[in-house]
Amino acid sequence: MLLTSVKNNIKSILRDPTTILAFIAAVILCFIDGFDWYTGPDGSFIDTEIFLNKGIADGYARQTFFGFVNRPIHYLLFPFIAIVIALNLFKDKRTEMYDVLSASQMPFRTYYISRLLSYYIISVVLCMMMTFSYEICYIIIQIPPEAVFDWIPVLITQAVAMPVMYTSVVWIPIAWSVFFFSLTGNHIIGIVVNGIYRYIPLMINGFVYTVGYHYIHATTVGCLHLYVKDWIAYPETQRFALVHRLIGYGYPEGMYYTSFLDAIIAYLTQIVIAAVLFTVSYFLLKRRFQRA
């Protein structure tokens, strides 16, 4: 029953014109900046000539290919999946889905889990499609045949980054969207909150940013991001700092650090936050659907 419900829900979501429009918007956002938005540790743009420099090509290539995994999650998934979830749950509420479930004798728990799995599958597929489509274009256009970096550690880094990010960070935009719809019943609130959550690290700094988002928010300066990107090039016991271009905008130097322990804490923190939000959302959504 669960697998059938997941399959039917995915079909329903993909047939919705709003989902198609949101997907088209995600594709446009992915390619709208061309290939100029990847930067190195010093903030300089990564271009073709850098891949011909034997001294720095490996580090820049590793960061670029990790960016292929990270960017769709942070720049595309937050607004995209929030729209999908908001409209899907709002439509279920409007059609008195709780009565339908009672008539079909489907437990609400099965319905709820199937919805979460459907949103997760769609999220991962979207991120993978954006990663590989952009990566193929980037390799063809930006990376010269005579590039001097070693492809093996670059591809290993990307292969490790995908399951790490997909099993932790991807749950966050889903969890916030479901939670705020369950809490308010307003399908717009989850979309707005996801946008705020995604961009709030760019709005604040200091203590809150250093302590909180270093672990809680897997941004480009979070310890999970830093470790997954550079673990293959540094010893596990070594903590390293990132000279990031945000330092020029008021962020203190030396706050960007990581280690294996930091990365594990950040990884588990994403999962715990999502699990708590999903658990609370289950009871809130069940009560809201009963009242609908």
Short mmCIF file of C-alpha atoms in Angstrom, two decimals:
data_model
loop_
_atom_site.label_atom_id
_atom_site.label_comp_id
_atom_site.label_asym_id
_atom_site.label_seq_id
_atom_site.Cartn_x
_atom_site.Cartn_y
_atom_site.Cartn_z
CA MET A 1 0.00 0.00 0.00
CA LEU A 2 2.84 2.39 0.84
CA LEU A 3 4.70 1.93 -2.44
CA THR A 4 1.49 2.25 -4.43
CA SER A 5 0.66 5.46 -2.60
CA VAL A 6 4.14 6.86 -3.28
CA LYS A 7 3.87 6.00 -6.97
CA ASN A 8 0.42 7.55 -7.32
CA ASN A 9 1.45 10.67 -5.45
CA ILE A 10 4.50 11.21 -7.65
CA LYS A 11 2.35 10.83 -10.76
CA SER A 12 -0.13 13.33 -9.40
CA ILE A 13 2.59 15.86 -8.58
CA LEU A 14 4.32 15.55 -11.93
CA ARG A 15 1.04 16.03 -13.78
CA ASP A 16 0.35 19.31 -11.99
CA PRO A 17 1.06 22.29 -14.31
CA THR A 18 2.44 24.26 -11.37
CA THR A 19 5.09 21.60 -10.79
CA ILE A 20 6.11 21.81 -14.43
CA LEU A 21 6.36 25.60 -14.25
CA ALA A 22 8.42 25.35 -11.05
CA PHE A 23 10.72 22.82 -12.70
CA ILE A 24 11.20 25.07 -15.74
CA ALA A 25 12.02 27.96 -13.41
CA ALA A 26 14.58 25.75 -11.62
CA VAL A 27 16.27 24.90 -14.92
CA ILE A 28 16.42 28.57 -15.89
CA LEU A 29 17.91 29.48 -12.50
CA CYS A 30 20.49 26.74 -12.90
CA PHE A 31 21.77 28.03 -16.24
CA ILE A 32 20.93 31.74 -16.09
CA ASP A 33 24.38 32.74 -14.79
CA GLY A 34 26.21 30.65 -17.33
CA PHE A 35 29.43 29.20 -15.95
CA ASP A 36 30.75 32.20 -14.04
CA TRP A 37 29.43 31.59 -10.55
CA TYR A 38 32.05 29.11 -9.33
CA THR A 39 34.74 30.75 -7.23
CA GLY A 40 37.91 29.55 -5.60
CA PRO A 41 38.95 29.86 -1.93
CA ASP A 42 40.18 33.43 -2.54
CA GLY A 43 36.90 34.50 -4.16
CA SER A 44 38.30 34.63 -7.70
CA PHE A 45 36.24 33.11 -10.49
CA ILE A 46 37.22 29.70 -11.79
CA ASP A 47 37.87 29.84 -15.52
CA THR A 48 39.45 27.64 -18.16
CA GLU A 49 43.01 28.85 -17.56
CA ILE A 50 42.96 27.72 -13.92
CA PHE A 51 42.53 24.09 -14.97
CA LEU A 52 45.84 24.41 -16.85
CA ASN A 53 47.76 25.54 -13.76
CA LYS A 54 49.41 22.50 -12.22
CA GLY A 55 49.84 24.14 -8.83
CA ILE A 56 46.19 24.96 -8.13
CA ALA A 57 44.12 23.01 -10.66
CA ASP A 58 43.39 20.07 -8.34
CA GLY A 59 41.89 22.18 -5.56
CA TYR A 60 39.80 24.29 -7.89
CA ALA A 61 38.53 21.29 -9.82
CA ARG A 62 37.53 19.54 -6.59
CA GLN A 63 35.65 22.62 -5.40
CA THR A 64 33.94 23.08 -8.75
CA PHE A 65 32.66 19.51 -8.98
CA PHE A 66 31.46 19.60 -5.40
CA GLY A 67 29.61 22.77 -6.35
CA PHE A 68 27.73 20.79 -8.99
CA VAL A 69 26.21 18.80 -6.11
CA ASN A 70 25.74 21.60 -3.62
CA ARG A 71 24.28 24.39 -5.77
CA PRO A 72 21.05 22.64 -6.87
CA ILE A 73 20.25 21.83 -3.23
CA HIS A 74 20.68 25.34 -1.89
CA TYR A 75 19.70 27.50 -4.83
CA LEU A 76 16.98 25.43 -6.50
CA LEU A 77 15.53 22.90 -4.08
CA PHE A 78 14.37 25.27 -1.34
CA PRO A 79 11.88 27.24 -3.47
CA PHE A 80 11.03 24.36 -5.83
CA ILE A 81 10.07 21.71 -3.27
CA ALA A 82 8.29 24.29 -1.10
CA ILE A 83 5.96 25.10 -4.01
CA VAL A 84 5.39 21.41 -4.78
CA ILE A 85 4.62 20.53 -1.14
CA ALA A 86 2.44 23.56 -0.51
CA LEU A 87 0.20 22.94 -3.49
CA ASN A 88 0.07 19.18 -2.97
CA LEU A 89 -0.96 19.36 0.69
CA PHE A 90 -3.28 22.28 0.09
CA LYS A 91 -5.05 20.32 -2.65
CA ASP A 92 -5.42 17.34 -0.29
CA LYS A 93 -6.90 19.59 2.36
CA ARG A 94 -9.35 21.16 -0.08
CA THR A 95 -10.53 17.76 -1.36
CA GLU A 96 -11.15 16.50 2.20
CA MET A 97 -8.46 13.85 1.91
CA TYR A 98 -9.05 12.63 5.45
CA ASP A 99 -12.51 11.39 4.45
CA VAL A 100 -11.00 9.69 1.41
CA LEU A 101 -8.43 7.96 3.61
CA SER A 102 -11.11 6.79 6.04
CA ALA A 103 -13.20 5.40 3.21
CA SER A 104 -10.23 3.56 1.70
CA GLN A 105 -9.08 2.35 5.15
CA MET A 106 -5.60 3.73 4.55
CA PRO A 107 -3.93 4.66 7.86
CA PHE A 108 -3.02 8.32 8.11
CA ARG A 109 0.54 7.27 8.99
CA THR A 110 0.86 5.47 5.65
CA TYR A 111 -0.51 8.50 3.85
CA TYR A 112 1.92 10.81 5.65
CA ILE A 113 5.02 8.67 5.11
CA SER A 114 4.14 8.19 1.45
CA ARG A 115 3.92 11.97 1.04
CA LEU A 116 7.34 12.48 2.62
CA LEU A 117 8.92 9.76 0.48
CA SER A 118 7.34 11.26 -2.64
CA TYR A 119 8.73 14.71 -1.86
CA TYR A 120 12.14 13.23 -1.10
CA ILE A 121 12.32 11.24 -4.34
CA ILE A 122 11.30 14.26 -6.39
CA SER A 123 13.88 16.40 -4.56
CA VAL A 124 16.75 13.98 -5.14
CA VAL A 125 15.85 13.42 -8.78
CA LEU A 126 15.66 17.18 -9.41
CA CYS A 127 19.06 17.75 -7.77
CA MET A 128 20.68 14.89 -9.68
CA MET A 129 19.25 16.09 -12.99
CA MET A 130 20.51 19.62 -12.40
CA THR A 131 23.92 18.35 -11.26
CA PHE A 132 24.58 16.08 -14.19
CA SER A 133 23.08 18.32 -16.90
CA TYR A 134 25.09 21.33 -15.77
CA GLU A 135 28.20 19.23 -15.22
CA ILE A 136 28.12 17.81 -18.73
CA CYS A 137 27.75 21.27 -20.24
CA TYR A 138 30.50 22.62 -18.01
CA ILE A 139 32.96 19.88 -18.98
CA ILE A 140 32.29 20.39 -22.67
CA ILE A 141 32.53 24.19 -22.57
CA GLN A 142 34.87 25.10 -19.70
CA ILE A 143 37.35 22.29 -19.12
CA PRO A 144 40.05 22.03 -21.82
CA PRO A 145 41.18 18.58 -23.05
CA GLU A 146 44.68 19.30 -21.74
CA ALA A 147 43.50 20.01 -18.16
CA VAL A 148 46.22 19.05 -15.67
CA PHE A 149 44.18 18.11 -12.57
CA ASP A 150 43.72 14.51 -11.41
CA TRP A 151 40.18 13.37 -12.23
CA ILE A 152 40.09 10.50 -9.69
CA PRO A 153 39.98 12.51 -6.41
CA VAL A 154 37.63 15.00 -8.06
CA LEU A 155 35.12 12.30 -9.02
CA ILE A 156 35.52 10.53 -5.66
CA THR A 157 34.75 13.80 -3.88
CA GLN A 158 31.58 14.23 -5.90
CA ALA A 159 30.56 10.59 -5.45
CA VAL A 160 30.87 10.94 -1.66
CA ALA A 161 29.22 14.36 -1.56
CA MET A 162 26.01 13.22 -3.25
CA PRO A 163 24.89 10.59 -0.68
CA VAL A 164 26.07 12.78 2.22
CA MET A 165 24.12 15.83 1.09
CA TYR A 166 21.10 13.87 -0.19
CA THR A 167 20.63 11.97 3.08
CA SER A 168 20.92 15.05 5.31
CA VAL A 169 20.52 18.52 3.84
CA VAL A 170 17.81 17.57 1.33
CA TRP A 171 15.43 16.75 4.19
CA ILE A 172 15.59 20.31 5.56
CA PRO A 173 13.57 22.19 2.89
CA ILE A 174 11.02 19.36 2.90
CA ALA A 175 10.71 19.46 6.69
CA TRP A 176 10.26 23.23 6.94
CA SER A 177 7.67 23.26 4.17
CA VAL A 178 5.59 20.45 5.67
CA PHE A 179 5.89 21.87 9.19
CA PHE A 180 4.70 25.37 8.39
CA PHE A 181 1.80 24.13 6.31
CA SER A 182 0.83 21.80 9.14
CA LEU A 183 1.16 24.62 11.65
CA THR A 184 -0.69 27.35 9.77
CA GLY A 185 -2.71 25.62 7.04
CA ASN A 186 -1.50 28.37 4.71
CA HIS A 187 0.31 27.00 1.65
CA ILE A 188 2.18 30.28 1.09
CA ILE A 189 3.91 30.36 4.50
CA GLY A 190 6.12 27.33 3.81
CA ILE A 191 7.36 28.86 0.56
CA VAL A 192 8.21 32.14 2.27
CA VAL A 193 9.93 30.46 5.23
CA ASN A 194 12.03 28.27 2.93
CA GLY A 195 13.23 31.36 1.10
CA ILE A 196 14.08 33.11 4.36
CA TYR A 197 15.84 30.02 5.74
CA ARG A 198 17.92 29.72 2.60
CA TYR A 199 19.09 33.35 2.53
CA ILE A 200 19.21 34.27 6.21
CA PRO A 201 22.94 33.37 6.54
CA LEU A 202 23.64 36.17 4.08
CA MET A 203 21.74 38.65 6.26
CA ILE A 204 23.36 38.06 9.64
CA ASN A 205 26.83 37.37 10.99
CA GLY A 206 28.75 37.33 14.27
CA PHE A 207 27.99 34.89 17.07
CA VAL A 208 24.71 33.56 15.70
CA TYR A 209 26.25 32.80 12.33
CA THR A 210 29.44 31.26 13.74
CA VAL A 211 27.87 28.96 16.32
CA GLY A 212 24.50 28.26 14.73
CA TYR A 213 24.89 28.03 11.00
CA HIS A 214 28.35 26.54 11.19
CA TYR A 215 26.55 23.31 12.17
CA ILE A 216 22.84 23.83 11.57
CA HIS A 217 22.84 25.36 8.12
CA ALA A 218 24.94 23.53 5.53
CA THR A 219 25.91 26.67 3.63
CA THR A 220 29.02 27.20 1.55
CA VAL A 221 30.86 28.14 4.76
CA GLY A 222 29.35 25.46 6.98
CA CYS A 223 31.63 22.76 8.37
CA LEU A 224 29.79 19.93 6.58
CA HIS A 225 30.27 21.68 3.24
CA LEU A 226 33.95 22.37 3.93
CA TYR A 227 34.75 18.85 5.07
CA VAL A 228 32.97 17.02 2.25
CA LYS A 229 34.67 19.28 -0.28
CA ASP A 230 38.21 18.91 1.07
CA TRP A 231 38.38 15.68 3.09
CA ILE A 232 40.29 13.86 0.37
CA ALA A 233 43.04 16.50 0.36
CA TYR A 234 43.54 16.99 4.12
CA PRO A 235 44.29 14.64 7.05
CA GLU A 236 41.24 13.86 9.16
CA THR A 237 42.79 15.43 12.26
CA GLN A 238 43.61 18.71 10.54
CA ARG A 239 41.30 21.69 11.02
CA PHE A 240 41.57 24.18 8.21
CA ALA A 241 40.31 27.69 7.61
CA LEU A 242 38.71 29.02 4.45
CA VAL A 243 39.62 32.48 3.23
CA HIS A 244 36.17 33.22 1.87
CA ARG A 245 35.08 36.30 -0.02
CA LEU A 246 32.32 36.93 2.58
CA ILE A 247 35.09 38.09 4.91
CA GLY A 248 35.11 41.30 2.90
CA TYR A 249 31.47 41.82 3.82
CA GLY A 250 32.04 41.86 7.56
CA TYR A 251 32.43 38.19 8.51
CA PRO A 252 35.40 37.61 10.83
CA GLU A 253 38.38 35.72 9.45
CA GLY A 254 39.09 32.34 11.04
CA MET A 255 35.46 31.39 11.68
CA TYR A 256 35.41 28.94 8.79
CA TYR A 257 36.84 25.66 10.08
CA THR A 258 36.00 21.98 10.08
CA SER A 259 37.05 18.51 11.13
CA PHE A 260 35.61 15.01 10.89
CA LEU A 261 33.82 15.47 14.22
CA ASP A 262 32.41 18.84 13.13
CA ALA A 263 31.14 17.32 9.90
CA ILE A 264 29.46 14.40 11.72
CA ILE A 265 27.77 16.79 14.16
CA ALA A 266 26.50 18.95 11.30
CA TYR A 267 25.34 15.90 9.34
CA LEU A 268 23.39 14.47 12.27
CA THR A 269 22.03 17.89 13.18
CA GLN A 270 20.33 18.18 9.78
CA ILE A 271 18.70 14.78 10.26
CA VAL A 272 17.59 15.47 13.85
CA ILE A 273 16.06 18.83 12.93
CA ALA A 274 14.12 17.24 10.07
CA ALA A 275 13.00 14.30 12.23
CA VAL A 276 11.65 16.61 14.94
CA LEU A 277 9.80 18.78 12.41
CA PHE A 278 8.33 15.71 10.69
CA THR A 279 7.15 14.24 13.99
CA VAL A 280 5.43 17.44 15.09
CA SER A 281 4.00 17.92 11.60
CA TYR A 282 2.44 14.47 11.68
CA PHE A 283 0.20 15.30 14.63
CA LEU A 284 -0.55 18.84 13.44
CA LEU A 285 -1.43 17.72 9.94
CA LYS A 286 -3.59 14.86 11.17
CA ARG A 287 -5.60 17.24 13.33
CA ARG A 288 -5.86 19.82 10.55
CA PHE A 289 -7.10 17.26 8.04
CA GLN A 290 -9.70 15.99 10.50
CA ARG A 291 -11.06 19.51 10.82
CA ALA A 292 -11.02 20.23 7.08
#
